[in-house]
Amino acid sequence: MAGRLSFSNITALAPMVRVGTLPMRLLALDYGADVVYCEELIDIKMALCQRQVNDVLQTVDFVAPDDRVMFRTCEREKDRVVFQMGTADPERALTVAQLVEKDVAAIDVNMGCPKEYSTKGGMGAALLSDPDKIEAILRTLVAGVSKPVTCKIRILPSLEETLSLVRRIEKTGVAAIAVHGRFKEERPRHPVHCDYIQAVAQAVSIPVIANGGSLDLVKSNGDIQEFRKAAGASSVMLARAAMWNPSVFSGQGLLPVERVMEEYLKYAIRYDNNPFNTKYCLCQMLRDKVESPLGKQVQSAQTNAEISEAYGLQDFYRQTQEQLQARRDAVQSGSRPDRPVLDGDVVTMPVRFERREYPPQITPKMFLLEWSRKEKLEQPLYETVQRCQDRAFQSTVTVAERKYRSTLWEKSKKFAEQAAAIVCLRVLGIPEGRIGEEDSGLVCKRKREAKLNGAADEEGSKKRHVNLCSGVRGRRVFDHTS
């Protein structure tokens, strides 16, 4: 069909856990990759996600119930990105595929990962021993989505078993098969079996994508064609060679890894990549220099801002943040998502507590407590609930007999309470202590210093915790932690 992604004569970025996120995929496309695969994403987690258009980042995000972004993509890669999932259930696989199909070029099923996190649920390489389930998953996907469906396998203990499996796979209607030329128990240190890949390519009529040559055969762009010939395959998929230096896709030759890391970091900043994911990818590129002064600075960094300092990209980071904030302001002025909404007897707003937006040891809860004392009100009462499916938290704070709550769930009880405090402060028009705010005098210097020294009663407040899973209400406690 016209416009469908072709898997013939391509070079692809392989799916890699913690590597194949949006910054790396875009960088690989910049350097010449024809197709990019996202990291393996588990169907159970993806099935809970909601599709959200992010007007600030200009992305499409698939967001979990705890507000984590599980998959982020953008228009630039829409016709070239393959969504890879880990699954062992045809119907659940179809649910996820239909969720993402409008935003990706193809759907791939992981049948080759030998790691326990994949195989313990019957996914990844565990599927290789259940060809009937493989058929059921692939037939369901091919019939149920409009985009091409592919799969990625490892070779089986014998050539005969391998060829029997790929012939069954071809009959399901998939558009291509990627073959990692190692057995399930083999690791990168073992040589890739090009003869198996070659036999597979001869046994089927659909494109075969050769994978597994990074250590033995592919060290530069010129080696890609040699690996393709040795494997007799239509196409090549690169994992570690691309992880170490994605400019391996460039026909102009490898670029200095220092330059490549800077380009990667710019994408990570531009698309608000998780800083721990950013650190991981940079450390893979550093390789044996990970203990160098630069490597140690990267490892110690906790935010993308700190990582940008290590690479001298502070100005780029600042300018990008200003651009994103301008977009954020424009979006908010148009839709007013920060307007309070009354939900029963609770005033709600979609607010999240971002630790980096506040000075060290200063929090919105401290400001709310000090304001309550100044107004001679009872101290704030926080009631927190925990959701079963993802163990996320949401807190409601009562101040002057009125209740306030953020509509967004947080990853920790403390963050949920801070978010509730922010809602209350913003509704009442009270300073909350953010960096750049004019000093309100609510939290004086003496108390800030006391907080730093550990003598903390600034956030003393009544708290009650409810576990929504068990329905057991926690006892009311006085807690003086921040």
Short mmCIF file of C-alpha atoms in Angstrom, two decimals:
data_model
loop_
_atom_site.label_atom_id
_atom_site.label_comp_id
_atom_site.label_asym_id
_atom_site.label_seq_id
_atom_site.Cartn_x
_atom_site.Cartn_y
_atom_site.Cartn_z
CA MET A 1 0.00 0.00 0.00
CA ALA A 2 1.20 3.51 -0.83
CA GLY A 3 2.70 5.35 2.09
CA ARG A 4 3.37 2.23 4.18
CA LEU A 5 6.81 1.88 5.69
CA SER A 6 9.10 -0.38 3.67
CA PHE A 7 11.60 -2.68 5.39
CA SER A 8 13.59 -3.46 2.25
CA ASN A 9 17.14 -2.17 1.99
CA ILE A 10 17.03 -0.13 5.20
CA THR A 11 19.34 0.53 8.10
CA ALA A 12 17.53 0.75 11.43
CA LEU A 13 18.18 1.76 15.02
CA ALA A 14 17.41 -1.37 17.03
CA PRO A 15 15.05 -1.37 20.02
CA MET A 16 17.12 -0.89 23.18
CA VAL A 17 15.78 -0.55 26.71
CA ARG A 18 16.67 2.86 28.24
CA VAL A 19 18.36 3.91 24.98
CA GLY A 20 15.66 4.06 22.32
CA THR A 21 13.80 7.09 23.68
CA LEU A 22 12.95 10.12 21.55
CA PRO A 23 16.31 11.98 21.73
CA MET A 24 18.29 8.95 20.53
CA ARG A 25 15.76 8.13 17.82
CA LEU A 26 15.85 11.66 16.42
CA LEU A 27 19.64 11.74 16.54
CA ALA A 28 19.83 8.44 14.64
CA LEU A 29 17.53 9.87 11.95
CA ASP A 30 19.76 12.96 11.73
CA TYR A 31 22.77 10.77 11.05
CA GLY A 32 21.10 8.68 8.36
CA ALA A 33 19.08 5.84 9.91
CA ASP A 34 16.09 4.97 7.72
CA VAL A 35 13.95 3.53 10.52
CA VAL A 36 14.10 3.83 14.30
CA TYR A 37 12.60 1.46 16.89
CA CYS A 38 11.53 2.60 20.33
CA GLU A 39 12.59 0.65 23.38
CA GLU A 40 10.47 -2.38 24.28
CA LEU A 41 7.35 -1.20 26.11
CA ILE A 42 5.26 -3.70 28.06
CA ASP A 43 1.65 -4.10 26.94
CA ILE A 44 0.19 -4.21 30.46
CA LYS A 45 1.65 -0.78 31.27
CA MET A 46 0.85 0.74 27.90
CA ALA A 47 -2.76 -0.43 28.01
CA LEU A 48 -3.32 1.86 31.01
CA CYS A 49 -1.95 4.92 29.21
CA GLN A 50 -3.83 7.85 27.80
CA ARG A 51 -2.81 9.59 24.60
CA GLN A 52 -2.10 13.27 25.23
CA VAL A 53 -1.03 16.00 22.83
CA ASN A 54 1.74 18.02 24.46
CA ASP A 55 1.46 21.51 22.97
CA VAL A 56 4.48 22.75 24.91
CA LEU A 57 6.95 20.12 23.69
CA GLN A 58 5.04 19.60 20.42
CA THR A 59 4.90 15.88 21.03
CA VAL A 60 2.34 13.15 21.49
CA ASP A 61 2.72 11.53 24.91
CA PHE A 62 1.30 8.26 26.18
CA VAL A 63 0.89 8.86 29.87
CA ALA A 64 0.44 6.26 32.63
CA PRO A 65 -2.04 6.70 35.51
CA ASP A 66 0.82 7.93 37.71
CA ASP A 67 1.54 10.63 35.07
CA ARG A 68 4.79 9.04 33.89
CA VAL A 69 5.33 9.40 30.15
CA MET A 70 5.75 5.84 28.89
CA PHE A 71 6.18 6.75 25.21
CA ARG A 72 6.84 10.13 23.62
CA THR A 73 6.95 10.76 19.90
CA CYS A 74 6.77 13.70 17.50
CA GLU A 75 5.84 14.59 13.93
CA ARG A 76 9.46 14.39 12.77
CA GLU A 77 9.62 10.61 13.25
CA LYS A 78 5.98 9.72 12.65
CA ASP A 79 6.62 7.95 9.34
CA ARG A 80 9.84 6.26 10.49
CA VAL A 81 9.34 5.08 14.07
CA VAL A 82 8.41 1.50 14.89
CA PHE A 83 6.65 0.89 18.19
CA GLN A 84 7.99 -2.29 19.81
CA MET A 85 5.98 -3.96 22.52
CA GLY A 86 6.52 -6.83 24.89
CA THR A 87 3.42 -8.99 25.00
CA ALA A 88 2.17 -12.52 25.56
CA ASP A 89 -1.51 -11.83 24.95
CA PRO A 90 -3.12 -11.23 21.51
CA GLU A 91 -6.01 -9.07 22.71
CA ARG A 92 -3.88 -6.91 24.97
CA ALA A 93 -1.36 -6.50 22.16
CA LEU A 94 -4.15 -5.32 19.87
CA THR A 95 -5.39 -2.82 22.46
CA VAL A 96 -1.95 -1.24 22.67
CA ALA A 97 -1.36 -1.32 18.92
CA GLN A 98 -4.64 0.46 18.26
CA LEU A 99 -3.78 3.03 20.93
CA VAL A 100 -0.55 4.08 19.18
CA GLU A 101 -1.09 3.22 15.52
CA LYS A 102 -2.01 6.77 14.42
CA ASP A 103 1.32 8.08 15.73
CA VAL A 104 3.78 5.45 14.51
CA ALA A 105 4.83 3.87 11.22
CA ALA A 106 4.70 0.21 12.28
CA ILE A 107 4.14 -2.17 15.18
CA ASP A 108 6.76 -4.71 16.26
CA VAL A 109 6.53 -7.59 18.73
CA ASN A 110 9.62 -8.45 20.77
CA MET A 111 10.30 -12.19 20.56
CA GLY A 112 14.03 -12.09 21.13
CA CYS A 113 14.83 -10.44 24.47
CA PRO A 114 16.36 -13.06 26.81
CA LYS A 115 16.31 -10.85 29.92
CA GLU A 116 14.17 -11.94 32.88
CA TYR A 117 12.08 -8.76 32.98
CA SER A 118 10.76 -9.76 29.55
CA THR A 119 10.69 -13.54 29.68
CA LYS A 120 9.15 -13.94 33.15
CA GLY A 121 5.79 -12.81 31.80
CA GLY A 122 5.98 -15.15 28.83
CA MET A 123 7.20 -12.32 26.62
CA GLY A 124 10.38 -11.79 24.60
CA ALA A 125 12.41 -14.92 23.93
CA ALA A 126 9.95 -16.98 25.99
CA LEU A 127 7.56 -16.78 23.01
CA LEU A 128 10.02 -18.74 20.86
CA SER A 129 8.93 -21.94 22.59
CA ASP A 130 5.24 -21.24 21.90
CA PRO A 131 4.78 -20.82 18.13
CA ASP A 132 1.00 -21.13 18.42
CA LYS A 133 0.90 -18.05 20.64
CA ILE A 134 3.25 -16.25 18.25
CA GLU A 135 0.83 -16.95 15.42
CA ALA A 136 -2.17 -15.81 17.45
CA ILE A 137 -0.52 -12.52 18.43
CA LEU A 138 0.71 -11.67 14.95
CA ARG A 139 -2.52 -12.65 13.15
CA THR A 140 -4.55 -10.57 15.60
CA LEU A 141 -2.34 -7.54 15.04
CA VAL A 142 -2.19 -7.88 11.25
CA ALA A 143 -5.97 -8.09 11.08
CA GLY A 144 -6.59 -5.34 13.64
CA VAL A 145 -4.33 -2.41 12.71
CA SER A 146 -3.70 -0.40 9.57
CA LYS A 147 0.09 -0.18 9.95
CA PRO A 148 2.67 -2.86 9.06
CA VAL A 149 3.33 -5.47 11.73
CA THR A 150 6.76 -7.03 12.25
CA CYS A 151 8.54 -9.13 14.87
CA LYS A 152 12.07 -9.57 16.14
CA ILE A 153 13.30 -13.06 17.04
CA ARG A 154 16.42 -14.93 18.09
CA ILE A 155 17.54 -18.09 16.38
CA LEU A 156 16.44 -21.46 17.78
CA PRO A 157 18.74 -24.34 18.82
CA SER A 158 18.65 -25.91 15.36
CA LEU A 159 18.45 -24.45 11.88
CA GLU A 160 15.44 -26.64 11.11
CA GLU A 161 13.48 -25.26 14.07
CA THR A 162 14.42 -21.73 13.12
CA LEU A 163 13.28 -22.13 9.52
CA SER A 164 10.05 -23.81 10.58
CA LEU A 165 9.24 -20.91 12.88
CA VAL A 166 9.97 -18.13 10.37
CA ARG A 167 7.84 -19.83 7.73
CA ARG A 168 4.94 -19.91 10.18
CA ILE A 169 5.56 -16.27 11.03
CA GLU A 170 5.56 -15.27 7.35
CA LYS A 171 2.12 -16.84 6.88
CA THR A 172 0.62 -14.52 9.50
CA GLY A 173 1.01 -11.60 7.10
CA VAL A 174 3.81 -9.69 8.81
CA ALA A 175 5.76 -7.16 6.74
CA ALA A 176 9.25 -8.21 7.88
CA ILE A 177 11.21 -10.32 10.37
CA ALA A 178 14.22 -9.05 12.30
CA VAL A 179 16.63 -11.84 13.26
CA HIS A 180 19.16 -11.50 16.06
CA GLY A 181 21.74 -14.08 15.04
CA ARG A 182 22.34 -15.55 18.48
CA PHE A 183 20.72 -18.31 20.52
CA LYS A 184 18.62 -17.39 23.54
CA GLU A 185 21.37 -18.25 26.00
CA GLU A 186 24.11 -16.44 24.07
CA ARG A 187 25.28 -12.94 24.90
CA PRO A 188 27.10 -10.17 22.93
CA ARG A 189 30.50 -11.76 23.57
CA HIS A 190 29.45 -14.76 21.46
CA PRO A 191 29.91 -14.47 17.67
CA VAL A 192 26.84 -13.77 15.56
CA HIS A 193 25.62 -16.68 13.41
CA CYS A 194 25.36 -15.09 9.97
CA ASP A 195 24.72 -18.49 8.39
CA TYR A 196 21.42 -18.79 10.27
CA ILE A 197 20.31 -15.32 9.20
CA GLN A 198 21.26 -16.12 5.62
CA ALA A 199 19.22 -19.33 5.69
CA VAL A 200 16.21 -17.44 7.05
CA ALA A 201 16.50 -14.83 4.29
CA GLN A 202 16.47 -17.59 1.70
CA ALA A 203 13.51 -19.37 3.30
CA VAL A 204 11.03 -16.47 3.28
CA SER A 205 9.92 -13.91 0.72
CA ILE A 206 9.48 -10.96 3.11
CA PRO A 207 12.39 -8.66 4.12
CA VAL A 208 14.74 -10.04 6.75
CA ILE A 209 16.55 -7.54 8.99
CA ALA A 210 19.91 -8.77 10.28
CA ASN A 211 20.81 -7.91 13.87
CA GLY A 212 23.66 -8.78 16.23
CA GLY A 213 26.75 -7.65 14.31
CA SER A 214 27.83 -4.65 16.40
CA LEU A 215 30.77 -6.29 18.19
CA ASP A 216 32.07 -8.61 15.48
CA LEU A 217 31.30 -6.92 12.21
CA VAL A 218 30.07 -3.34 12.44
CA LYS A 219 32.41 -0.68 13.76
CA SER A 220 31.83 1.99 11.13
CA ASN A 221 29.28 2.89 8.47
CA GLY A 222 31.26 1.06 5.80
CA ASP A 223 30.87 -2.18 7.73
CA ILE A 224 27.07 -2.09 7.54
CA GLN A 225 26.99 -3.19 3.92
CA GLU A 226 29.49 -5.96 4.67
CA PHE A 227 27.28 -7.28 7.47
CA ARG A 228 24.28 -7.14 5.14
CA LYS A 229 26.14 -9.25 2.58
CA ALA A 230 27.49 -11.71 5.15
CA ALA A 231 23.99 -12.28 6.51
CA GLY A 232 22.34 -12.34 3.09
CA ALA A 233 19.67 -10.05 4.50
CA SER A 234 17.61 -7.29 2.96
CA SER A 235 18.33 -4.86 5.79
CA VAL A 236 20.44 -4.28 8.90
CA MET A 237 19.51 -3.26 12.44
CA LEU A 238 22.16 -1.79 14.76
CA ALA A 239 22.05 -1.78 18.55
CA ARG A 240 25.30 -1.34 20.48
CA ALA A 241 27.26 0.20 17.61
CA ALA A 242 24.58 2.90 17.44
CA MET A 243 24.35 3.23 21.21
CA TRP A 244 28.11 3.92 21.45
CA ASN A 245 28.09 6.41 18.58
CA PRO A 246 24.88 6.94 16.56
CA SER A 247 26.86 8.70 13.82
CA VAL A 248 27.64 5.15 12.66
CA PHE A 249 24.58 5.67 10.45
CA SER A 250 26.30 8.52 8.62
CA GLY A 251 27.88 7.86 5.25
CA GLN A 252 30.31 10.68 6.02
CA GLY A 253 32.06 8.57 8.65
CA LEU A 254 32.06 8.51 12.44
CA LEU A 255 31.96 11.85 14.19
CA PRO A 256 33.86 12.56 17.42
CA VAL A 257 31.78 11.17 20.25
CA GLU A 258 32.07 14.48 22.13
CA ARG A 259 30.18 16.24 19.36
CA VAL A 260 27.62 13.43 19.18
CA MET A 261 26.99 13.62 22.93
CA GLU A 262 26.35 17.36 22.70
CA GLU A 263 23.81 16.84 19.90
CA TYR A 264 22.12 14.10 21.92
CA LEU A 265 21.95 16.32 24.99
CA LYS A 266 20.35 19.13 22.99
CA TYR A 267 17.51 16.80 22.00
CA ALA A 268 17.22 15.59 25.60
CA ILE A 269 16.85 19.18 26.79
CA ARG A 270 14.51 20.15 23.97
CA TYR A 271 12.15 17.24 24.69
CA ASP A 272 12.43 17.26 28.49
CA ASN A 273 13.94 13.80 28.61
CA ASN A 274 14.14 12.06 31.97
CA PRO A 275 17.56 13.11 33.35
CA PHE A 276 18.41 9.61 34.54
CA ASN A 277 17.72 8.28 31.06
CA THR A 278 19.86 11.09 29.63
CA LYS A 279 22.71 10.18 31.99
CA TYR A 280 22.48 6.50 31.07
CA CYS A 281 22.76 7.17 27.34
CA LEU A 282 25.66 9.60 27.76
CA CYS A 283 27.51 7.09 29.94
CA GLN A 284 27.11 4.44 27.22
CA MET A 285 28.72 6.83 24.75
CA LEU A 286 31.52 7.66 27.17
CA ARG A 287 32.33 3.92 27.47
CA ASP A 288 35.86 3.60 28.96
CA LYS A 289 35.91 7.34 29.76
CA VAL A 290 33.00 7.06 32.15
CA GLU A 291 35.40 7.52 35.10
CA SER A 292 36.99 10.61 33.54
CA PRO A 293 36.29 14.03 35.09
CA LEU A 294 33.50 14.55 32.54
CA GLY A 295 32.08 11.10 33.23
CA LYS A 296 32.06 11.68 36.98
CA GLN A 297 30.38 15.05 36.53
CA VAL A 298 27.68 13.42 34.38
CA GLN A 299 27.15 10.62 36.89
CA SER A 300 26.77 13.03 39.79
CA ALA A 301 24.27 15.25 37.96
CA GLN A 302 20.64 14.98 39.03
CA THR A 303 18.94 17.20 36.43
CA ASN A 304 19.29 18.00 32.74
CA ALA A 305 20.39 21.48 33.84
CA GLU A 306 23.33 20.00 35.75
CA ILE A 307 24.17 17.69 32.86
CA SER A 308 24.18 20.69 30.50
CA GLU A 309 26.78 22.36 32.74
CA ALA A 310 29.09 19.37 32.30
CA TYR A 311 29.01 19.90 28.52
CA GLY A 312 29.09 23.72 28.58
CA LEU A 313 25.52 23.94 27.27
CA GLN A 314 24.14 26.19 30.01
CA ASP A 315 23.13 28.90 27.54
CA PHE A 316 21.36 26.39 25.30
CA TYR A 317 19.55 24.99 28.32
CA ARG A 318 18.49 28.45 29.51
CA GLN A 319 17.30 29.54 26.05
CA THR A 320 15.37 26.30 25.57
CA GLN A 321 13.68 26.65 28.94
CA GLU A 322 12.68 30.21 28.07
CA GLN A 323 11.18 29.01 24.79
CA LEU A 324 9.28 26.20 26.51
CA GLN A 325 8.03 28.56 29.20
CA ALA A 326 6.79 30.98 26.54
CA ARG A 327 4.86 28.14 24.91
CA ARG A 328 3.57 27.02 28.29
CA ASP A 329 2.33 30.52 29.05
CA ALA A 330 0.66 30.76 25.64
CA VAL A 331 -1.07 27.42 26.11
CA GLN A 332 -2.26 28.33 29.59
CA SER A 333 -3.51 31.77 28.56
CA GLY A 334 -5.54 30.14 25.81
CA SER A 335 -7.06 27.29 27.80
CA ARG A 336 -6.71 28.45 31.42
CA PRO A 337 -6.10 24.92 32.74
CA ASP A 338 -4.99 26.46 36.05
CA ARG A 339 -8.45 27.85 36.84
CA PRO A 340 -9.81 26.32 40.07
CA VAL A 341 -12.73 23.89 39.72
CA LEU A 342 -15.06 22.88 42.53
CA ASP A 343 -15.36 19.08 42.83
CA GLY A 344 -18.01 18.54 45.48
CA ASP A 345 -16.68 20.43 48.47
CA VAL A 346 -13.05 20.35 47.26
CA VAL A 347 -11.35 23.08 45.22
CA THR A 348 -9.17 21.41 42.58
CA MET A 349 -6.48 22.40 40.09
CA PRO A 350 -4.08 20.35 37.91
CA VAL A 351 -0.89 21.13 39.82
CA ARG A 352 2.32 19.17 40.18
CA PHE A 353 5.09 19.76 42.73
CA GLU A 354 8.39 20.27 40.90
CA ARG A 355 11.22 20.22 43.44
CA ARG A 356 13.57 22.12 41.13
CA GLU A 357 11.25 25.14 41.13
CA TYR A 358 11.88 25.80 44.85
CA PRO A 359 15.03 26.72 46.82
CA PRO A 360 16.69 23.94 48.81
CA GLN A 361 14.82 23.20 52.05
CA ILE A 362 11.94 25.56 51.14
CA THR A 363 8.55 24.08 50.23
CA PRO A 364 4.96 25.23 49.68
CA LYS A 365 3.88 23.39 52.84
CA MET A 366 6.18 25.58 54.90
CA PHE A 367 4.60 28.72 53.45
CA LEU A 368 1.06 27.42 54.02
CA LEU A 369 1.83 26.52 57.64
CA GLU A 370 3.39 29.92 58.36
CA TRP A 371 0.45 31.73 56.76
CA SER A 372 -1.99 29.67 58.85
CA ARG A 373 -0.10 30.59 62.02
CA LYS A 374 -0.02 34.25 61.01
CA GLU A 375 -3.78 34.19 60.47
CA LYS A 376 -4.25 32.30 63.78
CA LEU A 377 -5.87 29.35 62.00
CA GLU A 378 -5.60 25.68 62.89
CA GLN A 379 -2.63 24.07 61.19
CA PRO A 380 -3.33 22.46 57.79
CA LEU A 381 -4.74 18.91 57.84
CA TYR A 382 -3.57 16.61 55.04
CA GLU A 383 -5.49 13.48 54.09
CA THR A 384 -3.72 11.31 51.54
CA VAL A 385 -4.97 8.34 49.53
CA GLN A 386 -2.99 5.78 47.55
CA ARG A 387 -4.28 4.28 44.33
CA CYS A 388 -4.05 0.50 43.80
CA GLN A 389 -3.02 0.08 40.19
CA ASP A 390 0.12 2.22 40.26
CA ARG A 391 0.60 3.08 43.96
CA ALA A 392 0.37 6.80 43.19
CA PHE A 393 -0.72 9.34 45.82
CA GLN A 394 -3.22 12.19 46.00
CA SER A 395 -3.64 14.51 48.96
CA THR A 396 -6.38 16.87 50.15
CA VAL A 397 -5.50 19.70 52.52
CA THR A 398 -8.05 21.37 54.79
CA VAL A 399 -7.41 24.99 55.74
CA ALA A 400 -10.01 27.24 57.45
CA GLU A 401 -12.61 24.51 56.91
CA ARG A 402 -12.08 24.51 53.12
CA LYS A 403 -10.53 21.65 51.17
CA TYR A 404 -7.98 21.85 48.33
CA ARG A 405 -6.57 19.12 46.10
CA SER A 406 -4.53 18.67 42.93
CA THR A 407 -6.18 16.56 40.24
CA LEU A 408 -2.78 15.07 39.37
CA TRP A 409 -1.47 12.00 41.19
CA GLU A 410 2.08 12.04 42.52
CA LYS A 411 4.78 9.41 42.88
CA SER A 412 5.14 9.93 46.64
CA LYS A 413 3.03 10.92 49.62
CA LYS A 414 5.23 13.93 50.33
CA PHE A 415 4.92 15.25 46.77
CA ALA A 416 1.14 14.79 46.87
CA GLU A 417 0.92 16.89 50.03
CA GLN A 418 3.10 19.60 48.48
CA ALA A 419 0.83 19.68 45.41
CA ALA A 420 -2.24 20.11 47.63
CA ALA A 421 -0.52 22.95 49.46
CA ILE A 422 0.26 24.65 46.13
CA VAL A 423 -3.41 24.52 45.11
CA CYS A 424 -4.45 26.13 48.40
CA LEU A 425 -1.78 28.85 48.18
CA ARG A 426 -2.59 29.73 44.57
CA VAL A 427 -6.35 29.86 45.17
CA LEU A 428 -5.82 32.13 48.18
CA GLY A 429 -3.25 34.25 46.36
CA ILE A 430 -0.50 33.49 48.87
CA PRO A 431 3.22 33.22 47.89
CA GLU A 432 4.43 29.62 47.71
CA GLY A 433 8.21 30.10 47.84
CA ARG A 434 9.11 29.44 44.21
CA ILE A 435 12.50 30.57 42.92
CA GLY A 436 12.16 34.11 41.59
CA GLU A 437 9.22 35.06 43.82
CA GLU A 438 9.52 38.28 45.77
CA ASP A 439 10.38 37.55 49.41
CA SER A 440 7.08 37.49 51.32
CA GLY A 441 8.64 37.20 54.76
CA LEU A 442 6.43 34.21 55.58
CA VAL A 443 9.42 31.95 56.10
CA CYS A 444 12.09 34.03 57.77
CA LYS A 445 15.84 33.51 57.49
CA ARG A 446 16.04 32.00 60.98
CA LYS A 447 13.54 29.31 60.08
CA ARG A 448 15.23 28.56 56.76
CA GLU A 449 18.51 28.04 58.61
CA ALA A 450 16.79 25.91 61.23
CA LYS A 451 15.36 23.78 58.44
CA LEU A 452 18.79 23.34 56.92
CA ASN A 453 20.14 22.29 60.32
CA GLY A 454 17.43 19.69 60.76
CA ALA A 455 15.34 21.45 63.43
CA ALA A 456 12.23 21.24 61.34
CA ASP A 457 8.80 22.16 62.56
CA GLU A 458 8.04 24.42 59.59
CA GLU A 459 5.87 21.75 58.03
CA GLY A 460 4.34 20.40 61.20
CA SER A 461 0.81 19.47 60.19
CA LYS A 462 -1.85 16.88 60.80
CA LYS A 463 -1.82 14.01 58.32
CA ARG A 464 -4.06 11.08 57.60
CA HIS A 465 -3.36 8.33 55.08
CA VAL A 466 -5.92 6.12 53.36
CA ASN A 467 -4.94 3.08 51.30
CA LEU A 468 -7.51 2.70 48.52
CA CYS A 469 -6.44 -0.88 47.92
CA SER A 470 -7.37 -2.25 51.32
CA GLY A 471 -9.82 0.38 52.45
CA VAL A 472 -7.96 0.57 55.77
CA ARG A 473 -7.70 4.11 57.10
CA GLY A 474 -4.35 4.97 58.60
CA ARG A 475 -4.16 6.51 62.05
CA ARG A 476 -3.92 10.28 62.35
CA VAL A 477 -0.38 11.33 63.07
CA PHE A 478 1.66 14.46 63.61
CA ASP A 479 4.51 14.46 61.13
CA HIS A 480 7.25 17.08 61.05
CA THR A 481 9.09 15.88 57.91
CA SER A 482 9.35 17.92 54.75
#
